[in-house]
Amino acid sequence: MATFLHRIGHWAFRRRLTVLLLWVAVLAAVFLGAAGAAEAPDDTASLPGIESQEAFDLIDERFPGADAEGAEARIVFVAEDGGQVTSATNRAAIDTLVASVADGPQVAEATGPFEAKAVSEDASTAYATVTYRVAPDELTDASKDEVTRAVEQARDAGLTVEVGGSALETEPAQGLGEVLGIAVAAVVLLITFGSLAAAGLPLLTAVLGVGISLCAITALGSALGFSSTVGELAMMLGLAVGIDYSLFVVSRYREERARGQRPQEAAAVAVGTAGSAVVFAGLTVVIALLGLSVVGVPMLTKMGVGSAGAILVGVLISLTAVPALLGFWPDAVLSRRGREGVRSARTRGRWSRLSQGNRWSRRSRAAEADATATGAAGATPWGVRWARFVVRRPVPVLILTVVGLGALAMPALDLRMGMPGAEAKSTSTTERRAYDALADGFGPGFNGPLTVVVDVERAADPQAAVTAVADELAATEGIVSVSPPRFNKTEDAAILSAIPSTAPAGKQTQDLIHTLRGERPAVEAATGAEYKITGTTALNIDVARKMQDALVPYLAVVVGIAFLLLMLVFRSVLVPLKAALGYLLSVLASLGAIVLVFQQGHGAALFGVEETGPIMSTMPIFLVGIIFGLAMDYEVFLVSRIREAHIHGENPRQSVVSGFRHSAPVVGAAALIMMAVFGGFMTGGETMVKMVGFGLASAVFFDAFVVRMAFVPAVLALLGKAGWWLPRWADRLLPRVDVEGEALTRRTRGTGDAPGTTEDRASVSV
């Protein structure tokens, strides 16, 4: 692997103009494809295998023309100053609004509160329901404007009017997002490298990769069903890993230059060593993302495929475009001190080769590495100081990290999954105010009605069967009321609406749905009718159950495949096992932190979370998949340097220190960049977006700065040589991939030359 990538690095450096022109051509091609592509499809809520989806499908089949997932607007009226909506003035204003809206385009039906008896007992609150023939994303601006104008007129008449439902759902306030992430990344890179060019190169290549990925997703959107959500996730991950992968290669290039390497060979060695780590780190991310197909949700599968493509583009760019750009400006990425030190390092390398009879000794290599690490000022890097501290006290450090992360993970035992609705929105939105007004006027369960579709095709008396089902529902504890049935034209199906007594996101509502479904076999046997329960509340509960059931199989598939991949890379059994255990600690701690803030409300005000509730159903799956892949980035890059030092003759504890000398600053910078990218999403106005940003940022922090910086070196120090043990049969079966570049070292020793070639000497000089 290292030798092959070394040749790629040489070729990309030498043919740098060709490489960059090829990437520009790829960008132009996918851009033209995106410009001429059909409009991307809307996000689909199709979730095969759950009852709520089966009920939606049945409604579409038996009630043609009435889209079960069509847009709906619920217009809520509240009389001001303790008045009543039934007063003559208020009633006239409400009737005018309903009549105006009913004539609007795309409206299927508009039902006023007085004909539907949708008035609260104290007559302080009422609501009108407007249903549309199309889905929310298909509503035209004219349809929305018609409702908005009618609402404003009713408000002018003295009523408090708010609008809930999916039809006029407001877009969440956009945060700084990627802009903030890129800005913080630039600052971190500048501080880490001390060079504008070194800071700008990873950003430039990451933006190139994201541009290619987004254009490709747009171009393929219609054919493969990629929605805008696929592009958003691909952009977030592509930006984060694209910066990180380029950062790894540039960092190794600077290190090789500081040792006296000429530019072309330094770029080739960087691609052969750090590039190998990038390849396998990228593979783990791809495995984690493609593993989303195990969940069985088409939308998640598409998001995984699209994001995996963005990761592969980032890997290819780091292996080719980065060395090509280094070829144009070989010294620009070096700091001023680095440029001054290159000549002395090269002189030191030549003297070492002469004094050792053209052989690189372990002593000269270690001395050169120390000189590179300490710099002109002779200060010991923080990574070295920290690693020495950990290997001297591995037991206390290990206990502290495990206990600390375990304590943070404890709230995860109280994890309750669901899909936050209007109750999680800001009180500045009309949806939230409509939600609160309905809850005050009609009860908390009114915002989460259950839709029951009854199939009476096989019933002897359809009318009696539906009446029996309605009576059974109404008699169930926790149901406040059941609406009269609405039959289809052929009268072989009917729809009922059941109002719970508890809030949509409450655990009592979840238990109620399970109770209703548990009573169903007896009712169906007695009536001959079959019925299914759906609606937004039931759908959210079903999705949460599906995600929960898929979590363990998904985790097993991803961790199992990645374990084999890491065993192949590190040729060890205990190192991949340690990586998996450390990852689980960081993910569980992050889940605990999410529950602590977004479900239990501790510190929620700091993040602008106005209402706590269940954790988004897809959050654990996303956290498990995405963070596993990103965590393996740090694992591969950090431990590969430790193993590289070990196979070059250092004892296990010293190899940990050597690995941290080179990797700790880069891993720390990469983690800060990822935290900035993910944390930028916390500046948005949507609670779910904040939850995603907080969860991913906290998981990166726990994994990079606690697990990889403390747990990993402590475990390796305790394991000693046993950490690198591999059974003989496995050693024979597993192919050798040489991530550490051992073959490159043997080749250069065999030729009696420093890692450099005649061709390299003809390249751009220092």
PDB file of C-alpha atoms in Angstrom, residues 77 85-87 90-95 98 111-119 126-128:
ATOM      1  CA  PHE A  77     -58.680  31.524  16.829  1.00  0.00           C
ATOM      2  CA  VAL A  85     -65.183  33.286  19.611  1.00  0.00           C
ATOM      3  CA  THR A  86     -68.947  32.717  19.282  1.00  0.00           C
ATOM      4  CA  SER A  87     -69.764  36.425  19.579  1.00  0.00           C
ATOM      5  CA  ASN A  90     -65.780  37.180  16.022  1.00  0.00           C
ATOM      6  CA  ARG A  91     -68.029  34.650  14.291  1.00  0.00           C
ATOM      7  CA  ALA A  92     -68.377  36.888  11.257  1.00  0.00           C
ATOM      8  CA  ALA A  93     -64.596  37.356  11.038  1.00  0.00           C
ATOM      9  CA  ILE A  94     -64.014  33.595  11.278  1.00  0.00           C
ATOM     10  CA  ASP A  95     -66.626  32.772   8.630  1.00  0.00           C
ATOM     11  CA  VAL A  98     -62.898  30.274   6.067  1.00  0.00           C
ATOM     12  CA  THR A 111     -63.972  23.339   7.355  1.00  0.00           C
ATOM     13  CA  GLY A 112     -64.963  26.082   9.762  1.00  0.00           C
ATOM     14  CA  PRO A 113     -65.079  25.613  13.531  1.00  0.00           C
ATOM     15  CA  PHE A 114     -68.845  26.056  13.873  1.00  0.00           C
ATOM     16  CA  GLU A 115     -69.907  23.429  11.368  1.00  0.00           C
ATOM     17  CA  ALA A 116     -67.256  20.991  12.672  1.00  0.00           C
ATOM     18  CA  LYS A 117     -68.047  21.808  16.329  1.00  0.00           C
ATOM     19  CA  ALA A 118     -64.378  22.716  16.803  1.00  0.00           C
ATOM     20  CA  VAL A 119     -65.008  25.182  19.635  1.00  0.00           C
ATOM     21  CA  ALA A 126     -61.742  27.519  18.043  1.00  0.00           C
ATOM     22  CA  TYR A 127     -59.996  26.216  14.967  1.00  0.00           C
ATOM     23  CA  ALA A 128     -60.597  25.757  11.260  1.00  0.00           C
TER      24      ALA A 128
END
